[in-house]
Amino acid sequence: MTFDWATIEQALPLMLQGGLITLGISLAALGLGLVIGTGVCAARFARRGALRALGSVYVTVFRGIPLLVQLLFIYYFLPFVGINVPPLVAAIAAVSLCAAAYIAEILRGGFLGIPNGQLEAARILGFSDWDALVRIKLPQALRLTLPALVNELILLVKASSLVSVVGIAELTRTSQNLAASTFRQLEFYLMAALIYFAINALLAFAGALLEQQMKRRMA
Amino acid sequence: MNQTSRIANAEVVLQARQLCKRFGAHEVVRSVDLEVHRSEVVCLIGPSGSGKSTLLRCMAFLEEYSAGEIHIEGELLGYVQNGADRRVRASEAQINHVRRNVGMVFQQFNLWPHMSALGNVTEALLRVRRLKPDEARRRGLAMLDKVGLAAKADAYPGQMSGGQQQRVAIARALAMEPHIMLFDEPTSALDPELVGEVLQVMKDLAREGMTMVVVTHEMGFAAQVADTVMFLDQGAVVARGTPREIFQGNPSPRLQQFLQNYLDRNAFWQQERELKEGAA
Amino acid sequence: MSFEPGIITERLVEIGQGLAITVGAWAGGVVIGMAIGLLIAVLQIFCGAWVRGLLRFYIELIRGTPFLVQLFLLYYGGPAFGLELEPLSAGVIGLGIYGSVYFAEIFRAGFMSVPRGHLEAAACLGMTRLQTIARIQLPQMLVIIVPALVNLVIILSKETAVLSIVTVPELTFVLTGIGSETFAFVETLLVLCVSYLALTELTSRLGLRFERRVGRFMLHRAS
């Protein structure tokens, strides 16, 4: 077994580009997932029972089905009902919808983690519900959930490898294409693994820095 | 022949020579010499952080000592001599062999919560001594009976009071038929009203001739039961002698200050009690 | 828009076989993963800094890469160093390796959750380190780690769907195959979704019951 370094070197720019697309998809899914997840989380705290049930069904369904299956479902289902969207949009939608279920639970944990006494203090000081939410709850929930959200982003980077099955040329698909055309399977999949590893290590590092900064500010 | 000389003539069970323990640059135990004879009760007293617990933990090799030697019934504990002045840490089996006759009782009892009282006592009998189940059970029940807890054999640690848990822990150590028992502040984690029952078990043991080393804050127990009291401060033995010499002799300023704290506290309790009695 | 359940009922046997392979691969992955994970956690206790560093590297490497890429490496990259595997065995082994690091982390946390004093008591009674692990640490940490274990087992059940990409004929592979054969995508994908949902929900219910049983056994917990 010999490594074909020349091929690897030649393909490196393509692979790195794939890595960037992977990162882009993951960030988009995190952003969209945060928006949808906040809604789902709000539903789970709602006063109306029906809304709460809806929230919990959402979480159960999207956490109970493999992301790959959700992805295939959206990819094939949308055209079936007459909606034609580019594969990339379908892919990001699927990953975001799934991420939202996990993010909703992370946020829920964050809100539940705020000591009740602080909210009582806010109420006694005459804060409105909105002010209590924006000034007291959200900043704290964000701080409590930051490590979990960074972790979620890392999970998304890994999960986004599945969108390769619908033909999106992110990192995994790029390595697959290159491996198939050069017959250098081991090299390209190793390379893909290392790039994923590097991306996640960087994200974990950035997350730790962010967390430290937040801790210092709120200590 | 009086008690002291009888003990001094008995064989040495545990001997520490020039014992040192360092945590990094911090010296917690400084060149302690200590001999414990058969049937002797040694109490280690001193302020918290004086190194008395660390010294005791070294005697069971729960801490690796940095320099000096500990011999248990003539065998070097924890290390194997390797050439004239080099030694290496002994293997687990070697350590367990030297430690086989040492029993230990902890401040936090350290009973295993997933086993009943009897299970705690018989576990080592079955796995280490390899007794037959019915034999282990018989000895386990006898030990629980000895500490007055035969009725609690099937209770779990979480269902017992602290005092009962500590008595089970004593039974667990006794079941291995140790030649020497080490007690690390056995009553410090107990509610005040539960201290007595544990001390009573320990007194009975001492009366039966068990060799004991006890780290304690119970000055009454030390005065009443100990043959030798050692006062440690900042890792070194500052004073040693019979209870009479330590508590009624002419102590060093440091010991005097230490004992004064106890007298003050006792005075406080005395006052409380008188106030309560007055109110009643 | 038409909906024809007949497409599913006609091929129930095939689908059942797919489900059996899904469950088998899942069980195999869990067993292998748990075994390697426990081994790693125990080695981390016994071994020196060098081995621990190596194990740490293994854990971080597996945790930092997608399961799909690991699977590709094993299945397509394997032959480059003489490892030729059937799709199914590659899938099961891959799932086991992927799961092993998460199992290892759960076991490690479990081992650390048992108070040091409980181990000291065992040492003073002459119990060996291995006896202490088997008799004192494992049973005690069980109650703490069961929820995490159940969660991981559920995650692994979902990861089995990824095996379809390396042509393991499990449930996803079978149903998407039927889908592209008959163009009945909605029917097949609905069945697929419902099957996985049932599988994960069932596991989570059983897990809860198991947790409660372990919890009841440990109710008489000290302090």
XYZ file of C-alpha atoms in Angstrom:
722
model
C 0.000 0.000 0.000
C 1.479 3.324 -1.062
C 0.042 6.753 -0.709
C -0.340 8.680 -3.889
C 0.749 12.066 -2.587
C 0.594 13.828 -5.957
C -3.097 13.021 -6.428
C -3.818 14.069 -2.901
C -2.049 17.369 -3.333
C -3.879 18.044 -6.548
C -7.236 17.339 -4.996
C -6.678 19.264 -1.789
C -8.293 22.537 -2.955
C -11.413 20.650 -4.019
C -11.574 18.841 -0.696
C -11.159 22.057 1.265
C -13.900 23.639 -0.782
C -16.084 20.676 0.117
C -15.200 21.315 3.750
C -16.350 24.913 3.423
C -19.656 23.793 1.942
C -20.066 21.320 4.807
C -19.438 24.127 7.280
C -21.858 26.383 5.418
C -24.638 23.803 5.451
C -24.065 23.146 9.147
C -24.140 26.834 10.068
C -27.272 27.385 8.003
C -28.915 24.401 9.690
C -27.902 25.697 13.120
C -29.330 29.140 12.368
C -32.590 27.829 10.942
C -32.714 25.160 13.629
C -32.418 27.869 16.302
C -35.342 29.786 14.815
C -37.592 26.726 14.439
C -36.301 25.264 17.718
C -37.173 28.447 19.610
C -40.700 28.155 18.252
C -40.948 24.509 19.250
C -39.534 25.302 22.675
C -42.065 28.119 23.111
C -44.816 25.678 22.137
C -43.627 23.267 24.804
C -43.950 26.003 27.429
C -47.293 27.245 26.051
C -50.397 27.582 28.202
C -52.595 25.818 25.633
C -52.434 22.061 26.000
C -52.815 21.463 22.271
C -49.795 23.625 21.528
C -47.725 21.791 24.147
C -48.737 18.441 22.678
C -47.815 19.660 19.202
C -44.384 20.704 20.446
C -43.724 17.381 22.071
C -44.933 15.433 19.015
C -42.533 17.462 16.881
C -39.635 16.584 19.150
C -40.590 12.900 19.316
C -41.010 12.540 15.558
C -37.891 14.375 14.460
C -35.723 12.756 17.092
C -37.218 9.334 16.529
C -36.504 8.996 12.803
C -33.020 8.740 11.309
C -31.887 11.953 9.657
C -31.142 10.009 6.493
C -34.766 8.920 6.251
C -36.029 12.454 6.919
C -33.713 13.699 4.212
C -34.953 11.148 1.686
C -38.518 11.893 2.667
C -38.228 15.622 2.047
C -36.163 15.119 -1.092
C -38.735 12.830 -2.662
C -41.881 14.162 -1.027
C -41.638 17.807 -2.066
C -41.599 17.053 -5.823
C -44.427 14.579 -5.248
C -46.714 17.329 -3.962
C -45.589 19.597 -6.764
C -42.956 21.683 -4.975
C -39.747 21.745 -6.925
C -36.795 23.013 -4.952
C -33.103 22.568 -5.602
C -31.546 19.608 -3.736
C -29.457 21.970 -1.608
C -32.570 23.670 -0.252
C -34.224 20.331 0.468
C -31.075 19.150 2.225
C -30.719 22.247 4.410
C -34.433 22.106 5.212
C -34.187 18.484 6.332
C -31.117 19.012 8.495
C -32.621 22.178 10.018
C -35.950 20.539 10.840
C -34.136 17.701 12.580
C -31.726 20.044 14.369
C -34.675 22.108 15.585
C -35.974 19.171 17.617
C -32.661 18.815 19.455
C -32.185 22.572 19.836
C -35.687 22.904 21.278
C -34.748 20.415 23.979
C -31.442 22.180 24.646
C -33.230 25.513 25.055
C -35.871 23.924 27.266
C -33.122 22.593 29.516
C -31.575 26.059 29.594
C -34.795 27.767 30.644
C -35.500 25.126 33.261
C -31.967 25.597 34.560
C -32.533 29.203 35.589
C -33.100 29.311 39.343
C -36.670 30.181 40.135
C -35.588 32.746 42.727
C -34.187 34.975 39.997
C -37.518 35.117 38.219
C -39.284 35.808 41.484
C -36.829 38.615 42.121
C -37.594 40.033 38.668
C -41.331 39.817 39.292
C -41.079 41.566 42.643
C -39.054 44.329 41.031
C -41.971 44.806 38.637
C -40.470 43.419 35.414
C -43.018 42.730 32.705
C -43.110 39.219 31.243
C -41.358 40.462 28.138
C -38.634 42.272 30.077
C -38.103 39.243 32.281
C -37.730 37.119 29.171
C -35.351 39.406 27.329
C -33.344 40.768 30.244
C -33.214 37.815 32.611
C -34.178 34.543 30.965
C -32.661 34.742 27.488
C -29.153 35.875 28.461
C -28.973 33.198 31.113
C -30.451 30.456 28.970
C -27.962 31.355 26.270
C -25.075 31.109 28.708
C -26.357 27.825 30.124
C -26.906 26.338 26.687
C -23.872 27.694 24.866
C -21.739 24.562 25.358
C -24.624 22.378 24.191
C -25.220 24.580 21.139
C -21.560 24.437 20.150
C -21.783 20.687 20.570
C -24.894 20.694 18.386
C -22.984 22.519 15.653
C -20.282 19.842 15.780
C -22.967 17.169 15.549
C -24.412 18.975 12.543
C -21.052 19.066 10.787
C -20.960 15.295 11.111
C -24.653 14.780 10.304
C -24.400 16.950 7.187
C -22.277 14.208 5.618
C -25.589 12.469 4.921
C -26.676 15.116 2.419
C -24.095 13.568 0.116
C -26.729 10.949 -0.757
C -28.845 13.552 -2.548
C -25.830 14.617 -4.576
C -24.687 17.761 -2.819
C -20.968 18.217 -3.308
C -19.987 18.822 0.258
C -16.944 17.195 1.832
C -18.158 13.583 1.863
C -19.559 13.702 -1.665
C -16.408 15.373 -2.963
C -14.239 12.675 -1.436
C -16.558 10.018 -2.863
C -16.304 11.525 -6.340
C -12.549 11.834 -6.173
C -12.178 8.343 -4.725
C -14.251 6.870 -7.518
C -12.425 8.663 -10.300
C -8.911 7.983 -8.997
C -9.477 4.559 -7.363
C -7.750 5.961 -4.275
C -10.482 5.157 -1.767
C -8.399 4.981 1.393
C -6.526 8.216 0.743
C -9.581 10.310 0.055
C -11.715 8.985 2.868
C -8.816 9.437 5.276
C -8.406 12.962 4.011
C -12.108 13.612 4.460
C -11.935 12.230 7.991
C -8.988 14.489 8.843
C -10.702 17.581 7.448
C -13.857 16.788 9.454
C -11.692 16.270 12.500
C -9.934 19.598 11.937
C -13.213 21.476 11.463
C -14.647 20.003 14.647
C -11.489 20.604 16.652
C -11.544 24.246 15.537
C -15.225 24.574 16.439
C -14.650 22.996 19.844
C -11.751 25.379 20.443
C -13.781 28.413 19.373
C -16.627 27.225 21.563
C -14.348 26.916 24.582
C -13.030 30.446 23.995
C -16.548 31.819 23.669
C -17.641 30.042 26.799
C -14.684 31.377 28.742
C -15.408 34.899 27.600
C -19.040 34.592 28.592
C -18.156 33.166 31.955
C -15.783 36.027 32.618
C -18.426 38.545 31.702
C -21.093 36.953 33.868
C -19.009 35.760 36.791
C 3.386 -5.346 86.091
C 1.422 -2.247 85.113
C -0.414 -1.770 81.850
C 2.233 0.410 80.188
C 5.157 -1.899 80.710
C 3.076 -4.921 79.753
C 2.381 -3.317 76.407
C 5.950 -2.114 75.950
C 7.089 -5.710 76.310
C 4.579 -7.012 73.776
C 5.680 -7.568 70.201
C 5.530 -4.689 67.721
C 2.629 -4.962 65.279
C 3.193 -1.790 63.309
C 6.305 0.306 63.095
C 6.869 3.556 61.213
C 10.395 4.935 60.886
C 11.222 8.450 59.712
C 7.971 8.505 57.803
C 7.492 11.428 55.399
C 4.656 12.283 53.059
C 4.857 15.132 50.585
C 2.164 16.438 48.272
C 4.285 18.312 45.766
C 6.367 20.766 47.775
C 4.036 20.555 50.750
C 5.255 18.247 53.507
C 2.222 16.809 55.254
C 3.950 14.213 57.438
C 7.472 14.951 58.693
C 9.737 12.165 59.935
C 7.278 10.460 62.193
C 8.497 7.531 64.297
C 5.863 5.286 65.749
C 5.606 1.842 67.273
C 2.357 0.097 67.976
C 2.571 -2.968 70.210
C 0.133 -5.856 70.401
C -3.059 -4.799 72.235
C -1.974 -1.193 72.395
C -4.441 1.602 71.633
C -2.791 4.652 70.111
C -4.806 7.819 69.647
C -3.626 10.482 67.221
C -4.899 13.943 68.036
C -4.191 17.350 66.592
C -5.747 20.266 64.749
C -7.230 19.670 61.305
C -4.531 19.710 58.671
C -1.972 18.428 61.153
C -1.370 15.342 59.008
C -2.839 12.785 61.381
C -5.271 11.343 58.849
C -2.603 11.242 56.169
C -0.309 9.413 58.586
C -3.019 6.857 59.237
C -3.774 6.473 55.530
C -0.077 5.808 54.923
C -0.302 2.942 57.423
C -2.892 1.280 55.156
C -0.957 2.377 52.067
C -3.932 4.356 50.849
C -1.297 7.050 50.438
C 2.141 6.293 49.057
C 4.597 7.612 51.609
C 7.491 9.611 50.205
C 10.277 8.509 52.529
C 10.843 6.328 55.551
C 9.431 2.906 56.203
C 6.353 1.236 57.552
C 6.605 -2.353 58.713
C 3.576 -4.432 59.555
C 4.499 -7.436 61.663
C 8.011 -7.151 60.292
C 7.104 -6.802 56.602
C 7.781 -3.625 54.626
C 4.515 -2.068 53.452
C 3.987 -0.817 49.928
C 7.504 -1.079 48.544
C 9.958 -3.722 47.535
C 13.591 -3.139 48.404
C 15.587 -3.042 45.216
C 19.290 -2.868 46.053
C 20.710 -1.119 49.087
C 18.856 2.170 49.045
C 16.489 1.911 46.119
C 12.934 0.721 46.280
C 10.031 0.334 43.902
C 6.315 0.285 44.526
C 5.156 -3.217 45.320
C 2.587 -4.974 43.167
C -1.057 -4.939 44.138
C -0.801 -8.553 45.317
C 2.270 -7.795 47.457
C 0.603 -4.767 49.019
C -2.528 -6.772 49.742
C -0.403 -9.518 51.287
C 1.316 -7.190 53.767
C -1.971 -5.399 54.422
C -3.961 -8.613 54.975
C -3.994 -8.175 58.757
C -4.844 -4.473 58.741
C -8.456 -3.375 59.144
C -9.581 0.147 58.310
C -12.596 2.195 59.340
C -13.309 5.455 57.540
C -14.838 8.744 58.529
C -17.450 8.404 55.760
C -18.109 4.679 56.518
C -17.676 3.860 52.818
C -20.215 1.099 52.924
C -21.203 -0.105 49.461
C -24.742 1.152 48.956
C -25.823 -1.620 46.606
C -25.197 -4.370 49.156
C -27.041 -5.151 52.374
C -25.260 -4.899 55.713
C -24.533 -8.618 55.571
C -23.445 -8.318 51.945
C -20.967 -5.626 52.895
C -19.503 -7.810 55.613
C -19.327 -11.024 53.599
C -18.113 -9.583 50.276
C -14.404 -9.781 51.091
C -14.850 -13.073 52.956
C -16.194 -14.563 49.734
C -13.911 -12.906 47.182
C -10.680 -12.494 49.110
C -10.744 -15.189 51.800
C -12.732 -17.466 49.467
C -14.929 -18.842 52.227
C -17.938 -20.967 51.329
C -21.179 -18.925 51.203
C -22.710 -20.464 54.339
C -19.438 -20.131 56.228
C -19.144 -16.461 55.190
C -22.749 -15.858 56.138
C -22.229 -17.409 59.560
C -19.171 -15.301 60.270
C -20.857 -12.197 58.837
C -23.848 -12.610 61.128
C -21.571 -13.197 64.099
C -19.716 -9.955 63.341
C -22.948 -7.991 62.964
C -24.073 -9.477 66.265
C -20.838 -8.323 67.842
C -21.599 -4.708 66.919
C -25.225 -5.168 67.989
C -26.738 -5.154 64.512
C -27.701 -8.781 63.836
C -31.262 -7.576 63.284
C -30.129 -5.249 60.497
C -28.395 -7.892 58.404
C -30.729 -7.417 55.440
C -30.972 -3.630 55.672
C -29.186 -1.495 53.122
C -26.824 1.320 54.096
C -29.322 3.958 52.946
C -31.867 2.576 55.416
C -29.588 2.846 58.448
C -28.502 5.707 60.669
C -24.934 6.944 60.468
C -24.066 5.231 63.723
C -25.430 1.920 62.494
C -23.578 2.299 59.202
C -20.323 2.914 61.001
C -20.873 -0.145 63.187
C -21.465 -2.245 60.048
C -18.242 -0.809 58.651
C -16.444 -1.913 61.818
C -17.985 -5.390 61.506
C -16.855 -5.500 57.869
C -13.264 -4.813 58.899
C -13.408 -7.193 61.887
C -14.684 -10.070 59.767
C -11.265 -10.300 58.149
C -9.794 -11.017 61.614
C -7.240 -8.190 61.456
C -4.326 -7.957 63.881
C -4.561 -4.191 63.910
C -7.452 -1.803 63.302
C -7.033 1.718 61.955
C -9.806 4.241 62.619
C -9.871 7.486 60.637
C -12.052 9.919 62.620
C -14.771 7.271 62.916
C -17.269 9.549 64.653
C -16.641 12.872 62.920
C -19.388 12.400 60.340
C -21.984 11.391 62.915
C -24.744 13.374 64.547
C -23.728 13.992 68.177
C -26.329 11.608 69.618
C -24.967 8.723 67.505
C -21.329 9.097 68.552
C -21.766 7.112 71.757
C -22.843 3.808 70.187
C -19.796 3.749 67.901
C -17.395 4.674 70.692
C -18.899 1.906 72.833
C -18.125 -0.692 70.148
C -14.574 0.632 69.942
C -14.173 0.519 73.723
C -15.333 -3.098 73.768
C -12.797 -3.898 71.063
C -10.002 -2.264 73.036
C -11.014 -4.190 76.135
C -10.816 -7.448 74.184
C -7.220 -6.619 73.363
C -7.490 -5.367 69.779
C -4.500 -3.365 68.614
C -5.836 -0.009 67.452
C -4.669 3.277 65.974
C -7.379 5.919 66.195
C -7.406 9.382 64.688
C -9.995 11.201 66.730
C -11.329 14.469 68.041
C -13.018 12.675 70.938
C -10.716 13.670 73.790
C -12.842 11.768 76.280
C -12.314 8.547 74.356
C -8.580 9.190 74.069
C -8.289 9.900 77.788
C -10.287 6.840 78.746
C -9.169 4.176 76.289
C -5.770 5.077 74.853
C -2.516 3.637 76.119
C -0.590 6.215 74.145
C -1.704 9.605 72.883
C 0.248 11.384 70.175
C -0.260 15.051 69.419
C 0.580 16.057 65.872
C 1.008 19.561 64.585
C 2.071 20.541 61.082
C 2.952 16.979 60.243
C 5.264 16.327 63.166
C 4.753 14.601 66.507
C 4.901 17.408 69.055
C 4.042 15.399 72.144
C 3.473 11.777 73.028
C 2.751 9.950 76.221
C 0.098 8.349 78.334
C -3.256 10.152 78.463
C -2.304 11.388 81.910
C 0.938 12.879 80.642
C -0.753 14.525 77.668
C -3.921 15.837 79.285
C -2.700 16.589 82.786
C 1.024 17.027 82.386
C 2.929 20.124 81.540
C 2.146 20.534 77.860
C 3.930 22.510 75.180
C 2.295 25.841 74.316
C 0.937 24.448 71.070
C -0.700 21.460 72.769
C -2.019 23.685 75.512
C -3.664 25.948 72.948
C -5.161 22.944 71.171
C -6.564 21.475 74.354
C -7.855 24.872 75.439
C -10.061 24.971 72.347
C -11.649 21.734 73.497
C -12.085 22.996 77.013
C -13.757 26.125 75.668
C -16.093 24.096 73.539
C -16.919 21.780 76.413
C -17.540 24.771 78.606
C -19.969 26.025 76.005
C -21.833 22.724 75.975
C -21.821 22.683 79.753
C -23.350 26.148 79.766
C -25.975 25.134 77.212
C -26.917 22.113 79.239
C -27.234 24.150 82.421
C -29.373 26.717 80.630
C -31.636 23.996 79.285
C -31.908 22.302 82.638
C -32.664 25.664 84.202
C -35.428 26.247 81.710
C -36.956 22.831 82.261
C -51.818 12.280 -6.061
C -52.389 8.599 -5.588
C -51.675 6.455 -2.606
C -51.428 2.702 -2.992
C -50.903 0.666 0.154
C -50.878 -2.458 -2.010
C -47.295 -1.775 -2.962
C -46.313 -2.301 0.663
C -48.498 -5.274 1.478
C -47.297 -7.135 -1.591
C -43.724 -7.079 -0.387
C -44.103 -7.544 3.332
C -41.695 -10.478 3.439
C -38.912 -8.444 1.883
C -39.591 -5.572 4.268
C -39.622 -7.975 7.203
C -36.220 -9.309 6.189
C -34.920 -5.758 5.983
C -36.241 -5.051 9.456
C -34.573 -8.207 10.767
C -31.229 -7.094 9.340
C -31.701 -3.617 10.830
C -32.359 -5.084 14.262
C -29.518 -7.598 13.912
C -26.987 -4.977 12.831
C -28.153 -2.733 15.628
C -27.808 -5.450 18.267
C -24.405 -6.470 16.909
C -23.204 -2.868 16.883
C -24.407 -2.308 20.435
C -22.701 -5.456 21.737
C -19.391 -4.721 19.975
C -19.525 -1.055 20.929
C -20.267 -1.791 24.561
C -17.508 -4.384 24.781
C -14.861 -2.112 23.233
C -16.159 0.858 25.215
C -15.926 -0.992 28.518
C -12.455 -2.224 27.588
C -11.329 1.325 26.817
C -12.755 2.658 30.070
C -11.080 -0.097 32.102
C -7.765 0.353 30.274
C -7.939 4.053 31.055
C -7.973 3.097 34.731
C -5.146 0.596 34.576
C -2.742 1.996 32.020
C -0.098 4.676 32.110
C -0.095 8.051 30.458
C 1.080 6.706 27.085
C -1.759 4.255 26.586
C -4.237 6.727 28.004
C -3.086 9.334 25.499
C -3.474 6.863 22.668
C -6.973 5.923 23.785
C -7.860 9.599 24.111
C -6.698 10.141 20.543
C -8.832 7.226 19.330
C -11.859 8.620 21.123
C -11.401 12.137 19.783
C -10.774 10.874 16.257
C -13.936 8.804 16.141
C -15.969 11.508 17.829
C -14.706 14.134 15.414
C -15.651 12.363 12.182
C -19.006 11.383 10.652
C -20.141 7.781 10.907
C -20.644 7.704 7.135
C -16.998 8.583 6.464
C -15.852 5.954 8.977
C -17.999 3.437 7.179
C -16.539 4.413 3.790
C -13.035 4.113 5.228
C -13.746 0.643 6.542
C -15.676 -0.675 3.566
C -14.025 1.017 0.587
C -10.675 1.900 2.160
C -10.245 -1.431 3.927
C -9.130 -3.415 0.865
C -6.147 -1.055 0.486
C -4.703 -2.631 3.617
C -6.058 -6.101 2.997
C -9.319 -5.826 4.899
C -12.104 -7.064 2.663
C -15.477 -7.109 4.360
C -18.999 -7.955 3.355
C -21.268 -4.897 3.509
C -23.111 -6.271 6.519
C -20.020 -7.150 8.560
C -18.449 -3.791 7.656
C -21.659 -2.147 8.809
C -21.850 -3.986 12.119
C -18.150 -3.520 12.904
C -18.335 0.129 11.838
C -21.353 0.706 14.045
C -19.525 -0.974 16.938
C -16.416 1.161 16.500
C -18.496 4.313 16.153
C -20.479 3.475 19.285
C -17.482 2.312 21.290
C -16.136 5.791 22.012
C -19.473 7.046 23.274
C -19.875 3.929 25.392
C -16.339 4.470 26.696
C -17.164 8.015 27.760
C -20.309 6.865 29.548
C -18.444 4.113 31.394
C -15.601 6.477 32.283
C -18.027 8.982 33.772
C -19.683 6.101 35.619
C -16.418 4.878 37.080
C -15.595 8.385 38.248
C -18.998 8.759 39.878
C -18.260 6.070 42.467
C -16.765 7.720 45.567
C -13.055 7.045 46.083
C -13.669 5.913 49.632
C -15.707 2.950 48.420
C -12.685 1.787 46.464
C -10.353 2.403 49.393
C -12.564 0.259 51.587
C -12.320 -2.546 49.027
C -8.540 -2.152 48.775
C -8.167 -2.317 52.553
C -10.099 -5.580 52.553
C -7.700 -7.039 50.048
C -9.920 -6.975 46.987
C -8.067 -6.726 43.680
C -8.644 -3.824 41.318
C -10.552 -6.099 38.926
C -12.756 -7.468 41.713
C -13.434 -3.910 42.811
C -14.475 -2.918 39.304
C -16.757 -5.923 38.889
C -18.308 -5.994 42.347
C -18.265 -2.410 43.588
C -17.971 0.014 40.692
C -20.017 -1.548 37.901
C -23.151 -2.313 39.962
C -23.035 1.073 41.681
C -22.573 3.126 38.540
C -25.288 1.226 36.688
C -28.085 3.334 38.115
C -26.273 6.491 37.074
C -25.348 5.454 33.543
C -28.483 3.582 32.462
C -30.264 6.680 31.078
C -27.188 7.595 29.024
C -26.812 4.010 27.830
C -30.448 3.832 26.720
C -30.052 7.137 24.901
C -26.964 5.903 23.084
C -28.637 2.633 22.127
C -31.483 4.649 20.576
C -29.005 6.843 18.686
C -27.327 3.726 17.325
C -30.660 2.311 16.167
C -31.053 5.375 13.980
C -27.489 5.173 12.693
C -28.245 1.739 11.220
C -30.081 3.560 8.417
C -26.676 4.838 7.230
C -25.650 1.235 6.480
C -27.976 1.379 3.457
C -25.436 3.694 1.786
C -22.881 0.871 1.692
C -25.599 -1.451 0.319
C -26.437 -3.369 3.493
C -29.917 -4.739 2.725
C -31.516 -3.374 5.872
C -34.856 -1.616 6.186
C -33.939 1.708 4.573
C -32.170 -0.031 1.698
C -35.095 -2.364 1.036
C -37.782 0.312 1.194
C -35.948 2.930 -0.860
C -35.232 0.134 -3.328
C -38.924 -0.652 -3.610
C -39.542 3.074 -3.883
C -37.280 3.620 -6.855
C -38.552 0.434 -8.502
C -42.211 1.398 -8.288
C -41.938 5.182 -7.903
C -44.134 4.823 -4.817
C -41.814 7.061 -2.814
C -44.399 8.441 -0.452
C -45.780 5.051 0.559
C -42.400 3.480 1.152
C -40.949 6.486 2.962
C -43.992 6.749 5.201
C -43.633 3.113 6.176
C -39.953 3.746 6.774
C -40.636 6.727 9.042
C -43.314 4.908 11.006
C -41.104 1.819 11.436
C -38.182 3.794 12.855
C -40.462 5.872 15.030
C -41.991 2.690 16.428
C -38.531 1.198 16.974
C -37.130 4.208 18.808
C -40.279 4.804 20.836
C -40.433 1.167 21.869
C -36.781 1.205 22.882
C -37.221 4.368 24.858
C -40.281 2.956 26.688
C -38.452 -0.268 27.496
C -35.450 1.790 28.556
C -37.588 3.822 30.955
C -38.977 0.658 32.485
C -35.469 -0.730 32.859
C -34.299 2.521 34.441
C -37.108 2.312 36.941
C -36.241 -1.276 37.794
C -32.585 -0.468 38.331
C -33.636 2.592 40.290
C -35.898 0.550 42.541
C -33.075 -1.894 43.168
C -30.869 1.004 44.194
C -33.519 2.903 46.156
C -31.815 2.022 49.393
C -28.959 4.256 48.360
C -26.761 5.804 50.999
C -26.724 9.566 51.408
